Amino acid sequence: MELWHIWVGIIALYVAVCAAIVWRVRRLRREVAASSTWPSVASRVVESRMDEIHSVKGGTTFFPVVIYDYTVDGRALRGARMHFGDPVGYSFRRRADRRLADLTAAAAIQVHHDPADPTHAVIERRAPILRRDAVLLGILLVVLAGILTFPLWL
């Protein structure tokens, strides 16, 4: 296989990954924007806990989990979604405990739900994963620029 084919394959892979990240960022931003008009209802925290994921290398990641009950139009519902996007993990237990306390306090006040589908609810109308995705996209674009200039290095 020629070097040219490998180079084109790597570029195609990077473009596909960048496109997937851009699609995800746009989707999450649309969700966050749409949620600004969602109504809020009172909720009751049913369970709050800390899930721990242990890595093979010996590290631990802590994931706060809040499960809450809420009622919409007389229909009792249960949710566990804290915000839009993937769950956020923490490397330090103290920081995760602080975040869990904040989420539990927020859950006791209100939950925002989609009026079209009340089963879609969040405690916070934000997507913290967007920052990570933006950084990752920036790194990938810098690497892609380096790959695109690779023929100039030869």
PDB file of N, CA, C and O in Angstrom, residues 30-104:
ATOM      1  N   ARG A  30     -28.886  22.610  20.368  1.00  0.00           N
ATOM      2  CA  ARG A  30     -30.319  22.736  20.044  1.00  0.00           C
ATOM      3  C   ARG A  30     -31.175  22.280  21.219  1.00  0.00           C
ATOM      4  O   ARG A  30     -32.181  22.912  21.553  1.00  0.00           O
ATOM      5  N   GLU A  31     -30.788  21.185  21.863  1.00  0.00           N
ATOM      6  CA  GLU A  31     -31.530  20.692  23.030  1.00  0.00           C
ATOM      7  C   GLU A  31     -31.524  21.717  24.164  1.00  0.00           C
ATOM      8  O   GLU A  31     -32.556  21.985  24.771  1.00  0.00           O
ATOM      9  N   VAL A  32     -30.361  22.269  24.445  1.00  0.00           N
ATOM     10  CA  VAL A  32     -30.249  23.259  25.518  1.00  0.00           C
ATOM     11  C   VAL A  32     -31.095  24.485  25.183  1.00  0.00           C
ATOM     12  O   VAL A  32     -31.822  25.006  26.038  1.00  0.00           O
ATOM     13  N   ALA A  33     -31.030  24.952  23.932  1.00  0.00           N
ATOM     14  CA  ALA A  33     -31.819  26.119  23.530  1.00  0.00           C
ATOM     15  C   ALA A  33     -33.317  25.828  23.626  1.00  0.00           C
ATOM     16  O   ALA A  33     -34.087  26.665  24.112  1.00  0.00           O
ATOM     17  N   ALA A  34     -33.726  24.657  23.170  1.00  0.00           N
ATOM     18  CA  ALA A  34     -35.148  24.307  23.226  1.00  0.00           C
ATOM     19  C   ALA A  34     -35.633  24.198  24.662  1.00  0.00           C
ATOM     20  O   ALA A  34     -36.795  24.519  24.966  1.00  0.00           O
ATOM     21  N   SER A  35     -34.778  23.770  25.557  1.00  0.00           N
ATOM     22  CA  SER A  35     -35.194  23.581  26.953  1.00  0.00           C
ATOM     23  C   SER A  35     -35.451  24.893  27.677  1.00  0.00           C
ATOM     24  O   SER A  35     -36.044  24.890  28.752  1.00  0.00           O
ATOM     25  N   SER A  36     -35.027  26.008  27.092  1.00  0.00           N
ATOM     26  CA  SER A  36     -35.256  27.296  27.764  1.00  0.00           C
ATOM     27  C   SER A  36     -36.743  27.610  27.883  1.00  0.00           C
ATOM     28  O   SER A  36     -37.140  28.402  28.731  1.00  0.00           O
ATOM     29  N   THR A  37     -37.565  26.976  27.052  1.00  0.00           N
ATOM     30  CA  THR A  37     -39.015  27.203  27.131  1.00  0.00           C
ATOM     31  C   THR A  37     -39.736  26.078  27.866  1.00  0.00           C
ATOM     32  O   THR A  37     -40.954  26.119  27.982  1.00  0.00           O
ATOM     33  N   TRP A  38     -39.011  25.084  28.327  1.00  0.00           N
ATOM     34  CA  TRP A  38     -39.639  23.976  29.038  1.00  0.00           C
ATOM     35  C   TRP A  38     -40.183  24.446  30.384  1.00  0.00           C
ATOM     36  O   TRP A  38     -39.521  25.220  31.092  1.00  0.00           O
ATOM     37  N   PRO A  39     -41.344  23.969  30.765  1.00  0.00           N
ATOM     38  CA  PRO A  39     -41.861  24.316  32.095  1.00  0.00           C
ATOM     39  C   PRO A  39     -41.111  23.568  33.197  1.00  0.00           C
ATOM     40  O   PRO A  39     -40.480  22.542  32.950  1.00  0.00           O
ATOM     41  N   SER A  40     -41.206  24.110  34.383  1.00  0.00           N
ATOM     42  CA  SER A  40     -40.581  23.490  35.558  1.00  0.00           C
ATOM     43  C   SER A  40     -41.664  22.978  36.495  1.00  0.00           C
ATOM     44  O   SER A  40     -42.726  23.585  36.611  1.00  0.00           O
ATOM     45  N   VAL A  41     -41.362  21.872  37.146  1.00  0.00           N
ATOM     46  CA  VAL A  41     -42.274  21.315  38.148  1.00  0.00           C
ATOM     47  C   VAL A  41     -41.464  20.932  39.378  1.00  0.00           C
ATOM     48  O   VAL A  41     -40.256  20.714  39.301  1.00  0.00           O
ATOM     49  N   ALA A  42     -42.161  20.843  40.499  1.00  0.00           N
ATOM     50  CA  ALA A  42     -41.501  20.422  41.735  1.00  0.00           C
ATOM     51  C   ALA A  42     -41.122  18.944  41.622  1.00  0.00           C
ATOM     52  O   ALA A  42     -41.782  18.167  40.947  1.00  0.00           O
ATOM     53  N   SER A  43     -40.052  18.596  42.293  1.00  0.00           N
ATOM     54  CA  SER A  43     -39.615  17.202  42.267  1.00  0.00           C
ATOM     55  C   SER A  43     -39.286  16.749  43.679  1.00  0.00           C
ATOM     56  O   SER A  43     -39.191  17.557  44.598  1.00  0.00           O
ATOM     57  N   ARG A  44     -39.115  15.450  43.795  1.00  0.00           N
ATOM     58  CA  ARG A  44     -38.732  14.866  45.077  1.00  0.00           C
ATOM     59  C   ARG A  44     -37.584  13.906  44.797  1.00  0.00           C
ATOM     60  O   ARG A  44     -37.687  13.020  43.953  1.00  0.00           O
ATOM     61  N   VAL A  45     -36.484  14.094  45.500  1.00  0.00           N
ATOM     62  CA  VAL A  45     -35.331  13.219  45.318  1.00  0.00           C
ATOM     63  C   VAL A  45     -35.641  11.868  45.944  1.00  0.00           C
ATOM     64  O   VAL A  45     -35.973  11.778  47.119  1.00  0.00           O
ATOM     65  N   VAL A  46     -35.561  10.828  45.134  1.00  0.00           N
ATOM     66  CA  VAL A  46     -35.826   9.474  45.587  1.00  0.00           C
ATOM     67  C   VAL A  46     -34.527   8.822  46.050  1.00  0.00           C
ATOM     68  O   VAL A  46     -34.492   8.120  47.051  1.00  0.00           O
ATOM     69  N   GLU A  47     -33.468   9.080  45.291  1.00  0.00           N
ATOM     70  CA  GLU A  47     -32.178   8.467  45.609  1.00  0.00           C
ATOM     71  C   GLU A  47     -31.065   9.362  45.095  1.00  0.00           C
ATOM     72  O   GLU A  47     -31.162   9.930  44.013  1.00  0.00           O
ATOM     73  N   SER A  48     -30.028   9.467  45.873  1.00  0.00           N
ATOM     74  CA  SER A  48     -28.801  10.120  45.411  1.00  0.00           C
ATOM     75  C   SER A  48     -27.643   9.231  45.861  1.00  0.00           C
ATOM     76  O   SER A  48     -27.597   8.792  46.999  1.00  0.00           O
ATOM     77  N   ARG A  49     -26.766   8.969  44.917  1.00  0.00           N
ATOM     78  CA  ARG A  49     -25.651   8.076  45.225  1.00  0.00           C
ATOM     79  C   ARG A  49     -24.460   8.457  44.359  1.00  0.00           C
ATOM     80  O   ARG A  49     -24.559   9.242  43.437  1.00  0.00           O
ATOM     81  N   MET A  50     -23.343   7.825  44.682  1.00  0.00           N
ATOM     82  CA  MET A  50     -22.120   8.030  43.931  1.00  0.00           C
ATOM     83  C   MET A  50     -21.720   6.700  43.305  1.00  0.00           C
ATOM     84  O   MET A  50     -21.462   5.730  44.022  1.00  0.00           O
ATOM     85  N   ASP A  51     -21.712   6.651  41.979  1.00  0.00           N
ATOM     86  CA  ASP A  51     -21.217   5.457  41.285  1.00  0.00           C
ATOM     87  C   ASP A  51     -19.718   5.620  41.072  1.00  0.00           C
ATOM     88  O   ASP A  51     -19.249   6.709  40.722  1.00  0.00           O
ATOM     89  N   GLU A  52     -18.999   4.542  41.296  1.00  0.00           N
ATOM     90  CA  GLU A  52     -17.543   4.565  41.134  1.00  0.00           C
ATOM     91  C   GLU A  52     -17.146   3.592  40.033  1.00  0.00           C
ATOM     92  O   GLU A  52     -17.597   2.447  40.025  1.00  0.00           O
ATOM     93  N   ILE A  53     -16.314   4.061  39.121  1.00  0.00           N
ATOM     94  CA  ILE A  53     -15.773   3.217  38.062  1.00  0.00           C
ATOM     95  C   ILE A  53     -14.273   3.119  38.301  1.00  0.00           C
ATOM     96  O   ILE A  53     -13.570   4.135  38.334  1.00  0.00           O
ATOM     97  N   HIS A  54     -13.789   1.905  38.480  1.00  0.00           N
ATOM     98  CA  HIS A  54     -12.369   1.676  38.725  1.00  0.00           C
ATOM     99  C   HIS A  54     -11.700   1.277  37.416  1.00  0.00           C
ATOM    100  O   HIS A  54     -12.159   0.366  36.741  1.00  0.00           O
ATOM    101  N   SER A  55     -10.603   1.938  37.090  1.00  0.00           N
ATOM    102  CA  SER A  55      -9.897   1.617  35.857  1.00  0.00           C
ATOM    103  C   SER A  55      -8.846   0.544  36.121  1.00  0.00           C
ATOM    104  O   SER A  55      -8.471   0.282  37.263  1.00  0.00           O
ATOM    105  N   VAL A  56      -8.387  -0.045  35.065  1.00  0.00           N
ATOM    106  CA  VAL A  56      -7.369  -1.087  35.160  1.00  0.00           C
ATOM    107  C   VAL A  56      -6.066  -0.508  35.709  1.00  0.00           C
ATOM    108  O   VAL A  56      -5.313  -1.186  36.395  1.00  0.00           O
ATOM    109  N   LYS A  57      -5.828   0.763  35.428  1.00  0.00           N
ATOM    110  CA  LYS A  57      -4.589   1.413  35.867  1.00  0.00           C
ATOM    111  C   LYS A  57      -4.633   1.831  37.332  1.00  0.00           C
ATOM    112  O   LYS A  57      -3.673   2.376  37.841  1.00  0.00           O
ATOM    113  N   GLY A  58      -5.753   1.617  37.992  1.00  0.00           N
ATOM    114  CA  GLY A  58      -5.827   1.905  39.423  1.00  0.00           C
ATOM    115  C   GLY A  58      -6.548   3.184  39.775  1.00  0.00           C
ATOM    116  O   GLY A  58      -6.751   3.476  40.938  1.00  0.00           O
ATOM    117  N   GLY A  59      -6.969   3.966  38.797  1.00  0.00           N
ATOM    118  CA  GLY A  59      -7.691   5.204  39.079  1.00  0.00           C
ATOM    119  C   GLY A  59      -9.174   4.942  39.284  1.00  0.00           C
ATOM    120  O   GLY A  59      -9.704   3.912  38.882  1.00  0.00           O
ATOM    121  N   THR A  60      -9.839   5.888  39.906  1.00  0.00           N
ATOM    122  CA  THR A  60     -11.270   5.797  40.138  1.00  0.00           C
ATOM    123  C   THR A  60     -11.930   7.063  39.631  1.00  0.00           C
ATOM    124  O   THR A  60     -11.430   8.163  39.858  1.00  0.00           O
ATOM    125  N   THR A  61     -13.052   6.899  38.940  1.00  0.00           N
ATOM    126  CA  THR A  61     -13.850   8.035  38.490  1.00  0.00           C
ATOM    127  C   THR A  61     -15.178   7.961  39.215  1.00  0.00           C
ATOM    128  O   THR A  61     -15.799   6.900  39.302  1.00  0.00           O
ATOM    129  N   PHE A  62     -15.619   9.101  39.734  1.00  0.00           N
ATOM    130  CA  PHE A  62     -16.845   9.182  40.521  1.00  0.00           C
ATOM    131  C   PHE A  62     -17.935   9.874  39.698  1.00  0.00           C
ATOM    132  O   PHE A  62     -17.703  10.943  39.147  1.00  0.00           O
ATOM    133  N   PHE A  63     -19.109   9.249  39.648  1.00  0.00           N
ATOM    134  CA  PHE A  63     -20.241   9.779  38.905  1.00  0.00           C
ATOM    135  C   PHE A  63     -21.412  10.002  39.849  1.00  0.00           C
ATOM    136  O   PHE A  63     -21.982   9.036  40.366  1.00  0.00           O
ATOM    137  N   PRO A  64     -21.794  11.270  40.082  1.00  0.00           N
ATOM    138  CA  PRO A  64     -22.978  11.534  40.907  1.00  0.00           C
ATOM    139  C   PRO A  64     -24.241  11.081  40.172  1.00  0.00           C
ATOM    140  O   PRO A  64     -24.373  11.280  38.971  1.00  0.00           O
ATOM    141  N   VAL A  65     -25.167  10.462  40.912  1.00  0.00           N
ATOM    142  CA  VAL A  65     -26.435   9.999  40.350  1.00  0.00           C
ATOM    143  C   VAL A  65     -27.556  10.514  41.238  1.00  0.00           C
ATOM    144  O   VAL A  65     -27.514  10.340  42.456  1.00  0.00           O
ATOM    145  N   VAL A  66     -28.546  11.160  40.615  1.00  0.00           N
ATOM    146  CA  VAL A  66     -29.723  11.646  41.343  1.00  0.00           C
ATOM    147  C   VAL A  66     -30.954  11.107  40.624  1.00  0.00           C
ATOM    148  O   VAL A  66     -31.118  11.319  39.428  1.00  0.00           O
ATOM    149  N   ILE A  67     -31.793  10.403  41.351  1.00  0.00           N
ATOM    150  CA  ILE A  67     -33.049   9.901  40.804  1.00  0.00           C
ATOM    151  C   ILE A  67     -34.171  10.672  41.495  1.00  0.00           C
ATOM    152  O   ILE A  67     -34.178  10.806  42.722  1.00  0.00           O
ATOM    153  N   TYR A  68     -35.090  11.187  40.687  1.00  0.00           N
ATOM    154  CA  TYR A  68     -36.118  12.066  41.228  1.00  0.00           C
ATOM    155  C   TYR A  68     -37.491  11.703  40.651  1.00  0.00           C
ATOM    156  O   TYR A  68     -37.614  11.165  39.565  1.00  0.00           O
ATOM    157  N   ASP A  69     -38.513  11.976  41.439  1.00  0.00           N
ATOM    158  CA  ASP A  69     -39.910  11.817  41.022  1.00  0.00           C
ATOM    159  C   ASP A  69     -40.488  13.199  40.771  1.00  0.00           C
ATOM    160  O   ASP A  69     -40.179  14.154  41.496  1.00  0.00           O
ATOM    161  N   TYR A  70     -41.353  13.288  39.776  1.00  0.00           N
ATOM    162  CA  TYR A  70     -42.059  14.527  39.490  1.00  0.00           C
ATOM    163  C   TYR A  70     -43.395  14.181  38.857  1.00  0.00           C
ATOM    164  O   TYR A  70     -43.615  13.076  38.390  1.00  0.00           O
ATOM    165  N   THR A  71     -44.312  15.129  38.882  1.00  0.00           N
ATOM    166  CA  THR A  71     -45.658  14.898  38.364  1.00  0.00           C
ATOM    167  C   THR A  71     -45.974  15.947  37.307  1.00  0.00           C
ATOM    168  O   THR A  71     -45.762  17.143  37.521  1.00  0.00           O
ATOM    169  N   VAL A  72     -46.476  15.465  36.154  1.00  0.00           N
ATOM    170  CA  VAL A  72     -46.887  16.351  35.069  1.00  0.00           C
ATOM    171  C   VAL A  72     -48.298  15.950  34.658  1.00  0.00           C
ATOM    172  O   VAL A  72     -48.532  14.791  34.298  1.00  0.00           O
ATOM    173  N   ASP A  73     -49.232  16.885  34.744  1.00  0.00           N
ATOM    174  CA  ASP A  73     -50.632  16.645  34.384  1.00  0.00           C
ATOM    175  C   ASP A  73     -51.204  15.413  35.084  1.00  0.00           C
ATOM    176  O   ASP A  73     -51.883  14.588  34.476  1.00  0.00           O
ATOM    177  N   GLY A  74     -50.887  15.260  36.360  1.00  0.00           N
ATOM    178  CA  GLY A  74     -51.394  14.151  37.145  1.00  0.00           C
ATOM    179  C   GLY A  74     -50.695  12.822  36.899  1.00  0.00           C
ATOM    180  O   GLY A  74     -51.039  11.815  37.497  1.00  0.00           O
ATOM    181  N   ARG A  75     -49.699  12.817  36.053  1.00  0.00           N
ATOM    182  CA  ARG A  75     -48.954  11.598  35.719  1.00  0.00           C
ATOM    183  C   ARG A  75     -47.645  11.573  36.499  1.00  0.00           C
ATOM    184  O   ARG A  75     -46.821  12.478  36.364  1.00  0.00           O
ATOM    185  N   ALA A  76     -47.462  10.550  37.323  1.00  0.00           N
ATOM    186  CA  ALA A  76     -46.235  10.417  38.122  1.00  0.00           C
ATOM    187  C   ALA A  76     -45.114   9.877  37.232  1.00  0.00           C
ATOM    188  O   ALA A  76     -45.283   8.862  36.553  1.00  0.00           O
ATOM    189  N   LEU A  77     -43.976  10.570  37.252  1.00  0.00           N
ATOM    190  CA  LEU A  77     -42.825  10.197  36.423  1.00  0.00           C
ATOM    191  C   LEU A  77     -41.568  10.120  37.272  1.00  0.00           C
ATOM    192  O   LEU A  77     -41.490  10.731  38.342  1.00  0.00           O
ATOM    193  N   ARG A  78     -40.586   9.401  36.783  1.00  0.00           N
ATOM    194  CA  ARG A  78     -39.305   9.286  37.464  1.00  0.00           C
ATOM    195  C   ARG A  78     -38.201   9.591  36.454  1.00  0.00           C
ATOM    196  O   ARG A  78     -38.239   9.125  35.330  1.00  0.00           O
ATOM    197  N   GLY A  79     -37.216  10.362  36.885  1.00  0.00           N
ATOM    198  CA  GLY A  79     -36.102  10.703  36.010  1.00  0.00           C
ATOM    199  C   GLY A  79     -34.776  10.586  36.716  1.00  0.00           C
ATOM    200  O   GLY A  79     -34.714  10.583  37.947  1.00  0.00           O
ATOM    201  N   ALA A  80     -33.718  10.492  35.918  1.00  0.00           N
ATOM    202  CA  ALA A  80     -32.365  10.432  36.471  1.00  0.00           C
ATOM    203  C   ALA A  80     -31.412  11.285  35.650  1.00  0.00           C
ATOM    204  O   ALA A  80     -30.218  11.288  35.904  1.00  0.00           O
ATOM    205  N   ARG A  81     -31.954  12.004  34.693  1.00  0.00           N
ATOM    206  CA  ARG A  81     -31.113  12.817  33.822  1.00  0.00           C
ATOM    207  C   ARG A  81     -30.840  14.155  34.505  1.00  0.00           C
ATOM    208  O   ARG A  81     -31.757  14.887  34.845  1.00  0.00           O
ATOM    209  N   MET A  82     -29.581  14.451  34.720  1.00  0.00           N
ATOM    210  CA  MET A  82     -29.227  15.668  35.439  1.00  0.00           C
ATOM    211  C   MET A  82     -29.054  16.856  34.502  1.00  0.00           C
ATOM    212  O   MET A  82     -29.354  17.977  34.859  1.00  0.00           O
ATOM    213  N   HIS A  83     -28.549  16.591  33.294  1.00  0.00           N
ATOM    214  CA  HIS A  83     -28.298  17.632  32.305  1.00  0.00           C
ATOM    215  C   HIS A  83     -28.226  16.965  30.941  1.00  0.00           C
ATOM    216  O   HIS A  83     -28.363  15.746  30.835  1.00  0.00           O
ATOM    217  N   PHE A  84     -28.017  17.728  29.913  1.00  0.00           N
ATOM    218  CA  PHE A  84     -27.929  17.169  28.570  1.00  0.00           C
ATOM    219  C   PHE A  84     -26.528  16.609  28.331  1.00  0.00           C
ATOM    220  O   PHE A  84     -25.552  17.091  28.880  1.00  0.00           O
ATOM    221  N   GLY A  85     -26.446  15.579  27.513  1.00  0.00           N
ATOM    222  CA  GLY A  85     -25.153  14.976  27.197  1.00  0.00           C
ATOM    223  C   GLY A  85     -24.830  13.824  28.126  1.00  0.00           C
ATOM    224  O   GLY A  85     -25.653  13.359  28.916  1.00  0.00           O
ATOM    225  N   ASP A  86     -23.598  13.365  28.011  1.00  0.00           N
ATOM    226  CA  ASP A  86     -23.124  12.228  28.801  1.00  0.00           C
ATOM    227  C   ASP A  86     -22.956  12.600  30.272  1.00  0.00           C
ATOM    228  O   ASP A  86     -22.758  13.776  30.599  1.00  0.00           O
ATOM    229  N   PRO A  87     -22.997  11.603  31.151  1.00  0.00           N
ATOM    230  CA  PRO A  87     -22.727  11.874  32.566  1.00  0.00           C
ATOM    231  C   PRO A  87     -21.294  12.416  32.739  1.00  0.00           C
ATOM    232  O   PRO A  87     -20.391  12.045  31.995  1.00  0.00           O
ATOM    233  N   VAL A  88     -21.139  13.279  33.707  1.00  0.00           N
ATOM    234  CA  VAL A  88     -19.831  13.871  33.976  1.00  0.00           C
ATOM    235  C   VAL A  88     -19.210  13.143  35.161  1.00  0.00           C
ATOM    236  O   VAL A  88     -19.843  13.006  36.206  1.00  0.00           O
ATOM    237  N   GLY A  89     -17.983  12.674  34.965  1.00  0.00           N
ATOM    238  CA  GLY A  89     -17.265  11.989  36.023  1.00  0.00           C
ATOM    239  C   GLY A  89     -16.210  12.886  36.644  1.00  0.00           C
ATOM    240  O   GLY A  89     -15.731  13.835  36.023  1.00  0.00           O
ATOM    241  N   TYR A  90     -15.855  12.587  37.876  1.00  0.00           N
ATOM    242  CA  TYR A  90     -14.872  13.379  38.612  1.00  0.00           C
ATOM    243  C   TYR A  90     -13.766  12.468  39.122  1.00  0.00           C
ATOM    244  O   TYR A  90     -14.023  11.353  39.569  1.00  0.00           O
ATOM    245  N   SER A  91     -12.549  12.968  39.095  1.00  0.00           N
ATOM    246  CA  SER A  91     -11.399  12.196  39.568  1.00  0.00           C
ATOM    247  C   SER A  91     -11.261  12.246  41.083  1.00  0.00           C
ATOM    248  O   SER A  91     -10.649  11.370  41.677  1.00  0.00           O
ATOM    249  N   PHE A  92     -11.814  13.291  41.688  1.00  0.00           N
ATOM    250  CA  PHE A  92     -11.684  13.467  43.131  1.00  0.00           C
ATOM    251  C   PHE A  92     -13.029  13.306  43.814  1.00  0.00           C
ATOM    252  O   PHE A  92     -14.017  13.935  43.423  1.00  0.00           O
ATOM    253  N   ARG A  93     -13.078  12.478  44.819  1.00  0.00           N
ATOM    254  CA  ARG A  93     -14.318  12.171  45.530  1.00  0.00           C
ATOM    255  C   ARG A  93     -14.933  13.428  46.146  1.00  0.00           C
ATOM    256  O   ARG A  93     -16.146  13.629  46.093  1.00  0.00           O
ATOM    257  N   ARG A  94     -14.106  14.284  46.711  1.00  0.00           N
ATOM    258  CA  ARG A  94     -14.609  15.492  47.372  1.00  0.00           C
ATOM    259  C   ARG A  94     -15.364  16.385  46.379  1.00  0.00           C
ATOM    260  O   ARG A  94     -16.429  16.904  46.684  1.00  0.00           O
ATOM    261  N   ARG A  95     -14.810  16.534  45.198  1.00  0.00           N
ATOM    262  CA  ARG A  95     -15.451  17.360  44.174  1.00  0.00           C
ATOM    263  C   ARG A  95     -16.767  16.724  43.710  1.00  0.00           C
ATOM    264  O   ARG A  95     -17.765  17.410  43.491  1.00  0.00           O
ATOM    265  N   ALA A  96     -16.774  15.409  43.562  1.00  0.00           N
ATOM    266  CA  ALA A  96     -17.989  14.693  43.168  1.00  0.00           C
ATOM    267  C   ALA A  96     -19.057  14.797  44.251  1.00  0.00           C
ATOM    268  O   ALA A  96     -20.242  14.973  43.944  1.00  0.00           O
ATOM    269  N   ASP A  97     -18.654  14.714  45.514  1.00  0.00           N
ATOM    270  CA  ASP A  97     -19.610  14.860  46.617  1.00  0.00           C
ATOM    271  C   ASP A  97     -20.232  16.258  46.618  1.00  0.00           C
ATOM    272  O   ASP A  97     -21.433  16.405  46.850  1.00  0.00           O
ATOM    273  N   ARG A  98     -19.411  17.262  46.361  1.00  0.00           N
ATOM    274  CA  ARG A  98     -19.907  18.637  46.302  1.00  0.00           C
ATOM    275  C   ARG A  98     -20.924  18.786  45.170  1.00  0.00           C
ATOM    276  O   ARG A  98     -21.972  19.393  45.332  1.00  0.00           O
ATOM    277  N   ARG A  99     -20.620  18.197  44.027  1.00  0.00           N
ATOM    278  CA  ARG A  99     -21.524  18.262  42.875  1.00  0.00           C
ATOM    279  C   ARG A  99     -22.829  17.527  43.164  1.00  0.00           C
ATOM    280  O   ARG A  99     -23.905  18.000  42.803  1.00  0.00           O
ATOM    281  N   LEU A 100     -22.739  16.388  43.833  1.00  0.00           N
ATOM    282  CA  LEU A 100     -23.935  15.633  44.190  1.00  0.00           C
ATOM    283  C   LEU A 100     -24.821  16.439  45.136  1.00  0.00           C
ATOM    284  O   LEU A 100     -26.044  16.464  44.985  1.00  0.00           O
ATOM    285  N   ALA A 101     -24.207  17.128  46.079  1.00  0.00           N
ATOM    286  CA  ALA A 101     -24.972  17.972  47.004  1.00  0.00           C
ATOM    287  C   ALA A 101     -25.671  19.099  46.251  1.00  0.00           C
ATOM    288  O   ALA A 101     -26.840  19.405  46.517  1.00  0.00           O
ATOM    289  N   ASP A 102     -24.994  19.704  45.290  1.00  0.00           N
ATOM    290  CA  ASP A 102     -25.602  20.767  44.487  1.00  0.00           C
ATOM    291  C   ASP A 102     -26.784  20.233  43.673  1.00  0.00           C
ATOM    292  O   ASP A 102     -27.833  20.866  43.596  1.00  0.00           O
ATOM    293  N   LEU A 103     -26.597  19.081  43.061  1.00  0.00           N
ATOM    294  CA  LEU A 103     -27.667  18.497  42.247  1.00  0.00           C
ATOM    295  C   LEU A 103     -28.864  18.097  43.096  1.00  0.00           C
ATOM    296  O   LEU A 103     -30.010  18.295  42.701  1.00  0.00           O
ATOM    297  N   THR A 104     -28.611  17.568  44.269  1.00  0.00           N
ATOM    298  CA  THR A 104     -29.693  17.150  45.159  1.00  0.00           C
ATOM    299  C   THR A 104     -30.494  18.365  45.615  1.00  0.00           C
ATOM    300  O   THR A 104     -31.719  18.326  45.658  1.00  0.00           O
TER     301      THR A 104
END
